[in-house]
Amino acid sequence: MHQIALLSVLILKTNQKLTYQMKRSITLILLTLLSFTISTAQTITKKQYHATRTTVAPVIDGVLDDEAWKQGDWVDDFTQYEPFNGKKPSQNTVFKILFDDDNIYVAFKAFDTAPDSIVNRLTRRDNVDGDLVGVIFDSFHDLRTGFLFGISSSGVKYDQMFTGDGQNQDGSWDPNWWAKTSINKEGWIAEMKIPFSQVRFDKNSNGTWGLEVARVFYRKNEQDFWVHIPKDAPGLVHLFGELTGMDNIKPRKIFDVTPYAVAKAETFKKEPGNPFLAKGQKYGLNGGVDAKIGITNNMTMDLTVNPDFGQVEADPSVVNLSAYETYFSEKRPFFIEGNNITNFNMGIGDGSNGNDNLFYSRRIGRRPEGDLNLKDGWNADIPNFTSILGAAKLTGKTSKGLSLGFIDATTGEERAEIDTVGGRIFQTVEPLTNYFLGRVQKDLREGNTLIGGIFTATNRNLDENLAKTMHKSAYTGGFDFTQFFRKKSWMFNINASFSQVNGSKEAIALTQQSSAHYFQRPDNDYVNYDLNRTSLFGSGGRMQIQKLNGHFNLLGCVIWKTPGFEINDLGYMQQADNVLSVLWAGYHQWEPKGIYRNYNINGDLYLVNDFGGNILGEGIEFNPSITFKNYWNFWAYANVNTPSLSTSILRGGPMMKLPGSTTENAGISTDNRKKLNVSIYINSNTGFEKSSNSFYLGSDITYKPINYLFFTVSPGYTKSFTELQYVTKLSYNGADRYIFASINRTTINASFRLNFNLTPDLTLQYWGQPYIASGKYYNYKYILNPLAKEYTDRFHVYTSAQSTFDEPNNQYNIDENTDGTTDYTIGNNNFNYQFFLSNLVIRWEYSPGSTVYLVWSQTRDNYNGSGQMDFINNMGDLFNKDNNIPHNIFLIKFSYRFGIK
């Protein structure tokens, strides 16, 4: 996000390996990689700092005039990491560490020859934008795990947990600690108090921890470390120095209980005749409790009863015309924190394949999925989300290197209340459900060997109706093995997993017919499509080998998912029955020279096939990027897809041959340290045979007029054409008719953000998103021969004699054999959707872990069937106060943390 964020310093080595070019779906393994020369990482002598015990705790006020700070030694000797790796820093930095029975204390003096130029911006926690200092403790001293405590010159906290030797980061980790800063004529000062209960270490510790100290000198975009980290170092934590002298300290088990209360009011459009919406308003009170309990020295249990996430930002609007489920990121704090250990990724990169995972926490508390059969005149009150009755999460790591992560959550039965005019009935739309996940991973040989496993379970209490559409139970399991070679300059990894879902014949039939499987395809002769089965089993995996250090990096990978692999009860997957393969290479230059500060060049070849032996697609990708001396950035991407076979475009019909395509995009961004920062990016896609095209133009504009106020606007414009857009499937003369149309789509959207930060603990944040999307269908057609050699021979466009528009019924009457009689009809699918979403959140953390939220959320939506984009009038319709009444939610949430030692 911001270059000054210490996260970007610590994970640069990871990001430079898997950049944007992975976005599309890429993976293959080529063991010929081993023929390349293996580089050896540098060996670095361990620095040591000896902490001093104090009997009088310092007052945390950002002024180092306490008697306690007269003890111990100030230490400097920092080295640049960025931009000139290994050089002396531009400014001097010193630090000192004290401790007592309960806390560890850290003081910094960040000297600055121009203190009036210190960038002192107020932001929300973890979104630091300005000068920064931080300390990282490897309190396990396992050379793989680090706890980062950072503070900006304006007093904004920045904390993070590192696992996997720094390869994985958990920015959602928010421990309770204290820090203050001050600016003086010599620079600025930071003072920290970190309770031992907030870091994990073994009671039999020998008093030695891993230690790294860092500073970000913002106006020069400089990052300095106490222990030098080479740019080509594979990993991070194993290179830390050592903190000694921590003798006779005892781990503190955390015991925090945080009850909360919520008052909520809703207003919406009145609907006369609908008893659930007749008043146009409703009110409610709610409450619950969260707890964080130290089970052992190294294990923490998080508990939540009846959680409320009303302060969480809404998902962005999207119009999805594909057969696949849209992926939304997790934003709920309970499920975000500690997700590194519960993660079991089955993909690679950051595109659709990168989201494949055995655990997708958005399944817990999802929108109810049961169907209602409402008669004319009936109205229903349907819950928006499934209530989470309670959840527990146990995470931690033992001194022997065993990482554990367990989650158990129960969601309640949700029933829709139906007004039948003559009375009320209730119908279950989501069953009582239990979700379980268990994850273990063991470090061996000083973190050079990792072995792990995972098991998930979903069990539902189904009634007769829901049993026809939902799985009674679903289980997944897997193991992972990682081996590092040659001082972690090479890595081999394999993940393997299985899945089994159980249910009624009707439910398992729906699974076989779903977009993830399409067992019913007439040419799918290598799977067992059985309408009488009551379970489905499958497996999947990923194998990769990677060169991690040096300027030149390599990756070879294979991902496979058998036809019966099904993980969508508690995981996420768009499509089974494929094998994706990639060979990737990248070159990274990090030493500034000439006009650049650094640059990357990456490229890959990929291949996709299914378990029937069909080659579904192949292509090549290329992705360069550069950071210039003035801190402007430029990046580009190019992709060529060869003609492919699609097993999904006919949505259960036979495979169809599709033209290839090319994709190009590019972007440029200005120096994000400045008050005004602008990014502009374009994307273009062109299908061969004139089968499709699209163009996207987007921008991010951020303005920081003063240190405590940020504005960001992100407009976007998309224009696209697709000749083959699926419409429906019909039957004609005993044969299937797969109906398609050409479609012109236009989308205009924008995202507005405002951050107003009165203090580091009192913030106001606003987010708003207008979104308008239109689609015009025309040239309706049906599929003739999906595998014909010539593209135009694969479908037939209805002639004017075959298709006439019936305006009163808003449909097309099709007379396929032109005998004067309508053979079938096709509905008019034109659309114009208009949405506006917004969240206003005022957050006050009046004490560490205790907060007050004031929230206003608004939703507006509108629709017409014109199929045309008319932005001005569409916006007018969306905000018409007479005809389009918004849905408003106002809430106040109060929580108080009781910390018990």
Short mmCIF file of C-alpha atoms in Angstrom, two decimals, residues 290-707:
data_model
loop_
_atom_site.label_atom_id
_atom_site.label_comp_id
_atom_site.label_asym_id
_atom_site.label_seq_id
_atom_site.Cartn_x
_atom_site.Cartn_y
_atom_site.Cartn_z
CA ASP A 290 -15.46 -11.93 22.64
CA ALA A 291 -12.61 -13.45 24.61
CA LYS A 292 -8.92 -14.17 24.14
CA ILE A 293 -7.56 -16.72 26.58
CA GLY A 294 -4.06 -18.11 26.95
CA ILE A 295 -4.52 -21.87 27.23
CA THR A 296 -0.78 -22.50 27.58
CA ASN A 297 2.28 -20.30 27.27
CA ASN A 298 2.18 -20.64 23.49
CA MET A 299 -1.49 -21.38 22.72
CA THR A 300 -4.25 -18.78 22.57
CA MET A 301 -7.96 -19.44 22.26
CA ASP A 302 -10.27 -16.83 20.72
CA LEU A 303 -13.95 -17.16 21.55
CA THR A 304 -16.94 -15.26 20.23
CA VAL A 305 -20.59 -15.60 21.16
CA ASN A 306 -23.16 -14.01 18.88
CA PRO A 307 -20.60 -11.83 17.09
CA ASP A 308 -21.59 -8.64 15.30
CA PHE A 309 -19.66 -7.31 12.31
CA GLY A 310 -21.82 -4.28 11.53
CA GLN A 311 -18.74 -2.04 11.28
CA VAL A 312 -17.24 -4.10 8.45
CA GLU A 313 -17.23 -2.54 4.99
CA ALA A 314 -19.71 -3.96 2.45
CA ASP A 315 -18.58 -6.06 -0.51
CA PRO A 316 -18.18 -4.11 -3.77
CA SER A 317 -20.92 -4.33 -6.41
CA VAL A 318 -20.49 -6.73 -9.31
CA VAL A 319 -22.62 -8.07 -12.18
CA ASN A 320 -21.57 -11.67 -12.75
CA LEU A 321 -22.72 -13.25 -16.02
CA SER A 322 -20.46 -16.29 -15.70
CA ALA A 323 -21.36 -19.69 -14.27
CA TYR A 324 -18.92 -19.28 -11.40
CA GLU A 325 -19.25 -17.86 -7.91
CA THR A 326 -17.68 -14.45 -7.25
CA TYR A 327 -14.84 -14.53 -4.72
CA PHE A 328 -15.03 -11.93 -1.94
CA SER A 329 -12.23 -11.25 0.52
CA GLU A 330 -12.71 -11.85 4.23
CA LYS A 331 -13.08 -8.65 6.27
CA ARG A 332 -14.33 -9.93 9.64
CA PRO A 333 -11.60 -9.58 12.29
CA PHE A 334 -12.28 -12.90 14.05
CA PHE A 335 -11.62 -14.89 10.86
CA ILE A 336 -8.77 -12.75 9.54
CA GLU A 337 -6.45 -12.87 12.53
CA GLY A 338 -4.27 -15.95 12.52
CA ASN A 339 -5.38 -17.06 9.06
CA ASN A 340 -1.81 -17.94 8.05
CA ILE A 341 -1.98 -21.21 9.95
CA THR A 342 -5.55 -22.06 8.86
CA ASN A 343 -4.75 -21.40 5.22
CA PHE A 344 -4.31 -24.39 2.87
CA ASN A 345 -3.93 -22.93 -0.58
CA MET A 346 -4.35 -25.17 -3.61
CA GLY A 347 -3.52 -22.56 -6.22
CA ILE A 348 -0.84 -20.09 -7.20
CA GLY A 349 -0.70 -16.39 -7.94
CA ASP A 350 -3.48 -13.90 -7.24
CA GLY A 351 -6.04 -14.74 -9.94
CA SER A 352 -9.01 -17.13 -9.93
CA ASN A 353 -6.77 -20.17 -9.44
CA GLY A 354 -4.94 -18.44 -6.61
CA ASN A 355 -8.16 -18.40 -4.59
CA ASP A 356 -8.55 -22.20 -4.46
CA ASN A 357 -8.35 -23.08 -0.80
CA LEU A 358 -9.66 -25.75 1.55
CA PHE A 359 -10.76 -22.98 3.93
CA TYR A 360 -12.88 -20.04 2.74
CA SER A 361 -14.16 -18.44 5.91
CA ARG A 362 -16.90 -16.53 4.09
CA ARG A 363 -18.88 -19.81 4.10
CA ILE A 364 -19.43 -19.30 7.83
CA GLY A 365 -22.33 -16.89 8.28
CA ARG A 366 -23.17 -16.90 4.57
CA ARG A 367 -26.39 -15.64 3.01
CA PRO A 368 -29.13 -18.29 3.39
CA GLU A 369 -29.33 -20.48 0.29
CA GLY A 370 -32.69 -22.25 0.67
CA ASP A 371 -35.32 -21.57 -1.99
CA LEU A 372 -38.86 -20.34 -1.32
CA ASN A 373 -41.91 -21.12 -3.42
CA LEU A 374 -44.06 -18.02 -2.93
CA LYS A 375 -47.55 -17.83 -4.39
CA ASP A 376 -49.05 -14.66 -5.79
CA GLY A 377 -49.79 -12.18 -3.03
CA TRP A 378 -47.46 -13.82 -0.52
CA ASN A 379 -44.60 -11.87 1.10
CA ALA A 380 -41.57 -13.14 2.96
CA ASP A 381 -39.08 -11.81 5.48
CA ILE A 382 -35.79 -13.56 4.67
CA PRO A 383 -32.67 -13.13 6.82
CA ASN A 384 -29.79 -11.42 5.01
CA PHE A 385 -27.14 -13.55 6.68
CA THR A 386 -26.85 -16.66 8.79
CA SER A 387 -26.34 -15.95 12.48
CA ILE A 388 -23.12 -17.22 14.03
CA LEU A 389 -24.16 -18.59 17.39
CA GLY A 390 -20.60 -19.02 18.56
CA ALA A 391 -17.08 -19.77 17.38
CA ALA A 392 -13.79 -20.81 18.93
CA LYS A 393 -10.30 -20.59 17.49
CA LEU A 394 -7.14 -22.10 18.97
CA THR A 395 -3.80 -21.02 17.49
CA GLY A 396 -0.21 -21.16 18.57
CA LYS A 397 3.17 -22.75 18.21
CA THR A 398 5.08 -24.93 20.63
CA SER A 399 8.75 -24.60 21.48
CA LYS A 400 9.34 -27.77 19.45
CA GLY A 401 8.14 -26.08 16.26
CA LEU A 402 4.61 -27.51 16.10
CA SER A 403 2.10 -24.94 14.80
CA LEU A 404 -1.58 -25.54 15.54
CA GLY A 405 -4.76 -23.92 14.27
CA PHE A 406 -8.28 -25.08 15.11
CA ILE A 407 -11.60 -23.40 14.37
CA ASP A 408 -15.04 -24.61 15.42
CA ALA A 409 -18.11 -22.51 14.58
CA THR A 410 -21.83 -23.12 14.79
CA THR A 411 -24.38 -21.16 12.78
CA GLY A 412 -28.05 -21.13 13.65
CA GLU A 413 -31.06 -22.33 11.76
CA GLU A 414 -32.51 -19.46 9.76
CA ARG A 415 -36.19 -19.39 8.88
CA ALA A 416 -38.08 -17.16 6.50
CA GLU A 417 -41.36 -15.81 7.81
CA ILE A 418 -44.02 -15.95 5.09
CA ASP A 419 -47.24 -13.97 5.09
CA THR A 420 -49.84 -16.02 3.21
CA VAL A 421 -52.48 -13.28 3.42
CA GLY A 422 -54.58 -15.58 5.56
CA GLY A 423 -51.84 -16.34 8.09
CA ARG A 424 -48.12 -16.84 8.74
CA ILE A 425 -45.92 -19.83 8.06
CA PHE A 426 -42.17 -20.41 8.50
CA GLN A 427 -39.76 -22.17 6.17
CA THR A 428 -36.14 -23.04 6.90
CA VAL A 429 -33.74 -21.42 4.44
CA GLU A 430 -30.48 -22.33 6.20
CA PRO A 431 -29.96 -25.27 8.56
CA LEU A 432 -28.19 -25.48 11.89
CA THR A 433 -24.59 -26.11 10.80
CA ASN A 434 -21.28 -26.89 12.44
CA TYR A 435 -17.98 -26.03 10.78
CA PHE A 436 -14.65 -27.45 11.94
CA LEU A 437 -11.07 -26.97 10.80
CA GLY A 438 -7.89 -28.47 12.21
CA ARG A 439 -4.46 -27.52 10.89
CA VAL A 440 -1.03 -28.64 12.10
CA GLN A 441 2.45 -27.99 10.79
CA LYS A 442 5.81 -29.12 12.14
CA ASP A 443 9.18 -27.39 11.61
CA LEU A 444 12.20 -29.68 11.36
CA ARG A 445 15.90 -29.13 10.83
CA GLU A 446 15.83 -25.44 11.86
CA GLY A 447 12.90 -24.73 9.59
CA ASN A 448 14.42 -26.33 6.49
CA THR A 449 11.78 -29.08 6.47
CA LEU A 450 8.05 -28.48 7.03
CA ILE A 451 5.41 -31.19 7.34
CA GLY A 452 1.76 -30.41 7.90
CA GLY A 453 -1.80 -31.58 7.61
CA ILE A 454 -5.36 -30.23 7.58
CA PHE A 455 -8.86 -31.60 8.15
CA THR A 456 -12.17 -29.78 7.70
CA ALA A 457 -15.73 -30.89 8.37
CA THR A 458 -19.15 -29.41 7.65
CA ASN A 459 -22.21 -31.04 9.21
CA ARG A 460 -25.78 -29.83 8.68
CA ASN A 461 -29.10 -30.61 10.35
CA LEU A 462 -31.30 -30.71 7.24
CA ASP A 463 -35.05 -30.83 6.92
CA GLU A 464 -36.81 -32.61 4.07
CA ASN A 465 -36.70 -29.65 1.68
CA LEU A 466 -33.11 -28.58 2.26
CA ALA A 467 -31.90 -32.19 2.06
CA LYS A 468 -32.70 -32.08 -1.67
CA THR A 469 -30.29 -29.21 -2.34
CA MET A 470 -27.57 -29.25 0.35
CA HIS A 471 -24.95 -31.73 1.49
CA LYS A 472 -25.63 -33.45 4.78
CA SER A 473 -21.90 -33.53 5.48
CA ALA A 474 -18.68 -32.58 3.74
CA TYR A 475 -15.08 -33.42 4.65
CA THR A 476 -11.71 -32.44 3.27
CA GLY A 477 -8.21 -33.34 4.35
CA GLY A 478 -4.69 -32.91 3.16
CA PHE A 479 -0.99 -32.87 3.88
CA ASP A 480 1.81 -30.58 2.83
CA PHE A 481 5.56 -31.04 2.69
CA THR A 482 8.16 -28.34 2.07
CA GLN A 483 11.91 -28.84 1.82
CA PHE A 484 14.47 -26.03 1.52
CA PHE A 485 17.88 -26.72 -0.02
CA ARG A 486 21.26 -25.02 -0.11
CA LYS A 487 20.68 -22.49 2.67
CA LYS A 488 17.11 -21.90 1.50
CA SER A 489 18.11 -20.85 -1.99
CA TRP A 490 15.86 -23.59 -3.44
CA MET A 491 12.50 -24.88 -2.27
CA PHE A 492 10.40 -27.94 -3.11
CA ASN A 493 6.77 -28.13 -1.99
CA ILE A 494 3.89 -30.55 -2.43
CA ASN A 495 0.31 -30.24 -1.18
CA ALA A 496 -2.18 -33.08 -1.58
CA SER A 497 -5.79 -33.21 -0.46
CA PHE A 498 -9.01 -35.19 -0.70
CA SER A 499 -12.69 -34.33 -0.46
CA GLN A 500 -15.88 -36.24 0.26
CA VAL A 501 -19.42 -34.89 0.28
CA ASN A 502 -22.47 -36.86 1.43
CA GLY A 503 -26.17 -36.25 0.99
CA SER A 504 -29.35 -37.29 -0.72
CA LYS A 505 -29.43 -38.48 -4.33
CA GLU A 506 -30.95 -35.15 -5.34
CA ALA A 507 -28.24 -33.12 -3.59
CA ILE A 508 -25.35 -35.14 -5.01
CA ALA A 509 -26.92 -34.96 -8.47
CA LEU A 510 -26.93 -31.17 -8.22
CA THR A 511 -23.26 -31.28 -7.24
CA GLN A 512 -22.38 -33.41 -10.26
CA GLN A 513 -24.30 -31.00 -12.49
CA SER A 514 -22.85 -27.82 -10.98
CA SER A 515 -20.49 -25.47 -12.84
CA ALA A 516 -17.54 -26.89 -10.90
CA HIS A 517 -18.07 -30.36 -12.43
CA TYR A 518 -20.57 -30.69 -15.31
CA PHE A 519 -20.54 -34.48 -15.15
CA GLN A 520 -23.61 -34.47 -17.44
CA ARG A 521 -21.64 -33.27 -20.46
CA PRO A 522 -22.42 -35.74 -23.29
CA ASP A 523 -18.72 -35.98 -24.22
CA ASN A 524 -17.61 -36.46 -20.61
CA ASP A 525 -17.05 -40.21 -20.98
CA TYR A 526 -14.26 -40.54 -18.44
CA VAL A 527 -16.33 -39.77 -15.31
CA ASN A 528 -19.08 -41.75 -13.62
CA TYR A 529 -22.23 -39.62 -13.83
CA ASP A 530 -24.52 -41.48 -11.43
CA LEU A 531 -27.85 -39.98 -10.34
CA ASN A 532 -28.23 -42.61 -7.61
CA ARG A 533 -25.02 -41.93 -5.75
CA THR A 534 -25.20 -40.36 -2.30
CA SER A 535 -21.56 -39.33 -1.98
CA LEU A 536 -18.79 -37.93 -4.15
CA PHE A 537 -15.05 -38.30 -3.63
CA GLY A 538 -12.16 -36.45 -5.23
CA SER A 539 -8.60 -35.32 -4.74
CA GLY A 540 -6.29 -32.50 -5.72
CA GLY A 541 -2.81 -31.21 -5.18
CA ARG A 542 0.01 -28.87 -6.05
CA MET A 543 3.70 -29.58 -6.59
CA GLN A 544 6.28 -26.87 -7.16
CA ILE A 545 9.99 -26.23 -7.17
CA GLN A 546 11.39 -22.73 -6.88
CA LYS A 547 14.69 -20.89 -6.86
CA LEU A 548 14.41 -18.22 -4.18
CA ASN A 549 17.59 -16.14 -4.04
CA GLY A 550 19.63 -13.96 -6.31
CA HIS A 551 18.63 -11.75 -9.21
CA PHE A 552 17.35 -14.64 -11.33
CA ASN A 553 14.44 -16.70 -10.01
CA LEU A 554 12.63 -19.76 -11.34
CA LEU A 555 9.41 -21.60 -10.64
CA GLY A 556 7.94 -24.81 -11.98
CA CYS A 557 4.55 -25.97 -10.77
CA VAL A 558 1.72 -28.42 -11.40
CA ILE A 559 -1.78 -28.16 -9.89
CA TRP A 560 -4.35 -30.92 -10.33
CA LYS A 561 -8.00 -31.37 -9.32
CA THR A 562 -9.79 -34.61 -10.18
CA PRO A 563 -13.35 -34.47 -11.58
CA GLY A 564 -14.91 -35.37 -8.22
CA PHE A 565 -12.95 -32.86 -6.14
CA GLU A 566 -15.51 -30.73 -4.25
CA ILE A 567 -14.49 -28.34 -1.46
CA ASN A 568 -17.11 -25.57 -1.65
CA ASP A 569 -18.87 -26.37 1.62
CA LEU A 570 -16.04 -24.81 3.64
CA GLY A 571 -13.51 -24.03 0.89
CA TYR A 572 -13.49 -22.25 -2.45
CA MET A 573 -12.97 -23.64 -5.93
CA GLN A 574 -14.39 -22.61 -9.29
CA GLN A 575 -13.64 -25.65 -11.41
CA ALA A 576 -12.44 -29.22 -10.90
CA ASP A 577 -11.23 -31.68 -13.56
CA ASN A 578 -8.12 -29.88 -14.71
CA VAL A 579 -4.37 -29.89 -14.56
CA LEU A 580 -2.63 -26.53 -14.79
CA SER A 581 1.09 -26.28 -15.40
CA VAL A 582 3.58 -23.42 -15.56
CA LEU A 583 7.21 -22.68 -16.12
CA TRP A 584 8.05 -19.21 -14.81
CA ALA A 585 11.24 -17.17 -14.78
CA GLY A 586 11.97 -13.72 -13.45
CA TYR A 587 14.85 -11.32 -13.17
CA HIS A 588 14.97 -8.63 -10.47
CA GLN A 589 17.51 -5.81 -10.36
CA TRP A 590 17.42 -3.90 -7.07
CA GLU A 591 20.55 -1.74 -7.22
CA PRO A 592 19.74 1.83 -8.41
CA LYS A 593 21.49 2.83 -11.59
CA GLY A 594 20.88 5.36 -14.36
CA ILE A 595 17.19 6.29 -14.54
CA TYR A 596 15.88 3.43 -12.40
CA ARG A 597 15.86 2.38 -8.77
CA ASN A 598 14.82 -1.21 -9.53
CA TYR A 599 13.10 -3.26 -12.19
CA ASN A 600 11.55 -6.69 -12.72
CA ILE A 601 11.13 -8.78 -15.85
CA ASN A 602 9.00 -11.92 -15.60
CA GLY A 603 7.55 -14.38 -18.06
CA ASP A 604 5.95 -17.80 -18.15
CA LEU A 605 4.53 -20.58 -20.31
CA TYR A 606 1.42 -22.44 -19.20
CA LEU A 607 -0.69 -25.42 -20.20
CA VAL A 608 -4.17 -26.55 -19.11
CA ASN A 609 -5.63 -30.00 -19.68
CA ASP A 610 -8.35 -32.19 -18.14
CA PHE A 611 -8.42 -35.78 -16.89
CA GLY A 612 -9.80 -36.95 -20.23
CA GLY A 613 -6.50 -36.06 -21.88
CA ASN A 614 -7.84 -32.99 -23.66
CA ILE A 615 -5.58 -29.96 -23.94
CA LEU A 616 -7.92 -27.14 -22.92
CA GLY A 617 -5.58 -24.20 -23.38
CA GLU A 618 -2.02 -22.93 -23.47
CA GLY A 619 -0.33 -19.58 -23.63
CA ILE A 620 2.51 -17.28 -22.77
CA GLU A 621 2.71 -14.26 -20.46
CA PHE A 622 5.21 -11.42 -20.04
CA ASN A 623 5.36 -8.78 -17.30
CA PRO A 624 7.98 -6.01 -16.89
CA SER A 625 7.91 -3.31 -14.21
CA ILE A 626 10.25 -0.50 -13.20
CA THR A 627 10.62 2.07 -10.44
CA PHE A 628 12.31 5.24 -11.65
CA LYS A 629 14.68 7.50 -9.73
CA ASN A 630 11.82 9.90 -8.98
CA TYR A 631 9.82 7.02 -7.44
CA TRP A 632 7.35 6.85 -10.30
CA ASN A 633 6.41 3.32 -11.30
CA PHE A 634 5.53 1.77 -14.63
CA TRP A 635 4.32 -1.76 -15.31
CA ALA A 636 2.99 -3.68 -18.28
CA TYR A 637 1.56 -7.10 -19.05
CA ALA A 638 1.01 -9.09 -22.22
CA ASN A 639 -0.63 -12.47 -22.71
CA VAL A 640 -1.38 -14.67 -25.70
CA ASN A 641 -3.91 -17.49 -25.30
CA THR A 642 -4.03 -20.03 -28.11
CA PRO A 643 -7.41 -21.37 -29.31
CA SER A 644 -8.90 -23.43 -26.51
CA LEU A 645 -11.49 -26.03 -25.59
CA SER A 646 -14.09 -24.91 -23.06
CA THR A 647 -15.84 -27.52 -20.92
CA SER A 648 -18.09 -24.91 -19.32
CA ILE A 649 -19.33 -22.42 -21.90
CA LEU A 650 -22.36 -24.62 -22.76
CA ARG A 651 -23.01 -25.09 -19.03
CA GLY A 652 -23.41 -28.84 -19.06
CA GLY A 653 -23.33 -29.26 -22.82
CA PRO A 654 -20.44 -30.65 -24.86
CA MET A 655 -17.01 -29.06 -25.13
CA MET A 656 -16.73 -26.12 -27.49
CA LYS A 657 -13.76 -24.82 -29.38
CA LEU A 658 -13.12 -21.12 -28.73
CA PRO A 659 -10.83 -18.64 -30.48
CA GLY A 660 -7.65 -17.53 -28.79
CA SER A 661 -7.07 -14.03 -27.49
CA THR A 662 -4.48 -11.45 -26.57
CA THR A 663 -4.41 -9.30 -23.46
CA GLU A 664 -2.37 -6.19 -22.86
CA ASN A 665 -2.36 -3.84 -19.92
CA ALA A 666 -0.15 -1.10 -18.59
CA GLY A 667 -0.07 1.32 -15.72
CA ILE A 668 1.85 4.21 -14.30
CA SER A 669 1.86 5.72 -10.82
CA THR A 670 3.47 8.80 -9.34
CA ASP A 671 5.42 9.03 -6.08
CA ASN A 672 2.99 7.90 -3.37
CA ARG A 673 4.83 9.87 -0.68
CA LYS A 674 3.61 13.14 -2.20
CA LYS A 675 0.43 14.94 -1.19
CA LEU A 676 -1.03 14.15 -4.60
CA ASN A 677 -0.56 10.63 -5.93
CA VAL A 678 -2.07 9.40 -9.21
CA SER A 679 -2.18 5.92 -10.75
CA ILE A 680 -3.57 5.24 -14.22
CA TYR A 681 -3.99 1.80 -15.74
CA ILE A 682 -5.51 0.41 -18.91
CA ASN A 683 -6.44 -3.09 -19.98
CA SER A 684 -7.31 -4.40 -23.42
CA ASN A 685 -8.40 -7.85 -24.57
CA THR A 686 -8.97 -8.94 -28.16
CA GLY A 687 -10.41 -12.28 -29.18
CA PHE A 688 -9.32 -13.91 -32.42
CA GLU A 689 -11.96 -14.21 -35.18
CA LYS A 690 -13.42 -10.92 -33.86
CA SER A 691 -15.12 -13.02 -31.19
CA SER A 692 -14.67 -10.54 -28.35
CA ASN A 693 -12.99 -7.38 -27.23
CA SER A 694 -12.83 -5.32 -24.08
CA PHE A 695 -11.27 -2.12 -22.87
CA TYR A 696 -10.82 -0.93 -19.29
CA LEU A 697 -9.53 2.41 -18.04
CA GLY A 698 -9.07 3.01 -14.33
CA SER A 699 -7.35 5.38 -11.98
CA ASP A 700 -6.57 5.93 -8.31
CA ILE A 701 -6.18 9.53 -7.20
CA THR A 702 -5.13 10.21 -3.61
CA TYR A 703 -4.84 13.68 -2.12
CA LYS A 704 -3.42 14.39 1.33
CA PRO A 705 -3.99 18.12 1.91
CA ILE A 706 -3.03 17.96 5.58
CA ASN A 707 -1.47 15.33 7.81
#
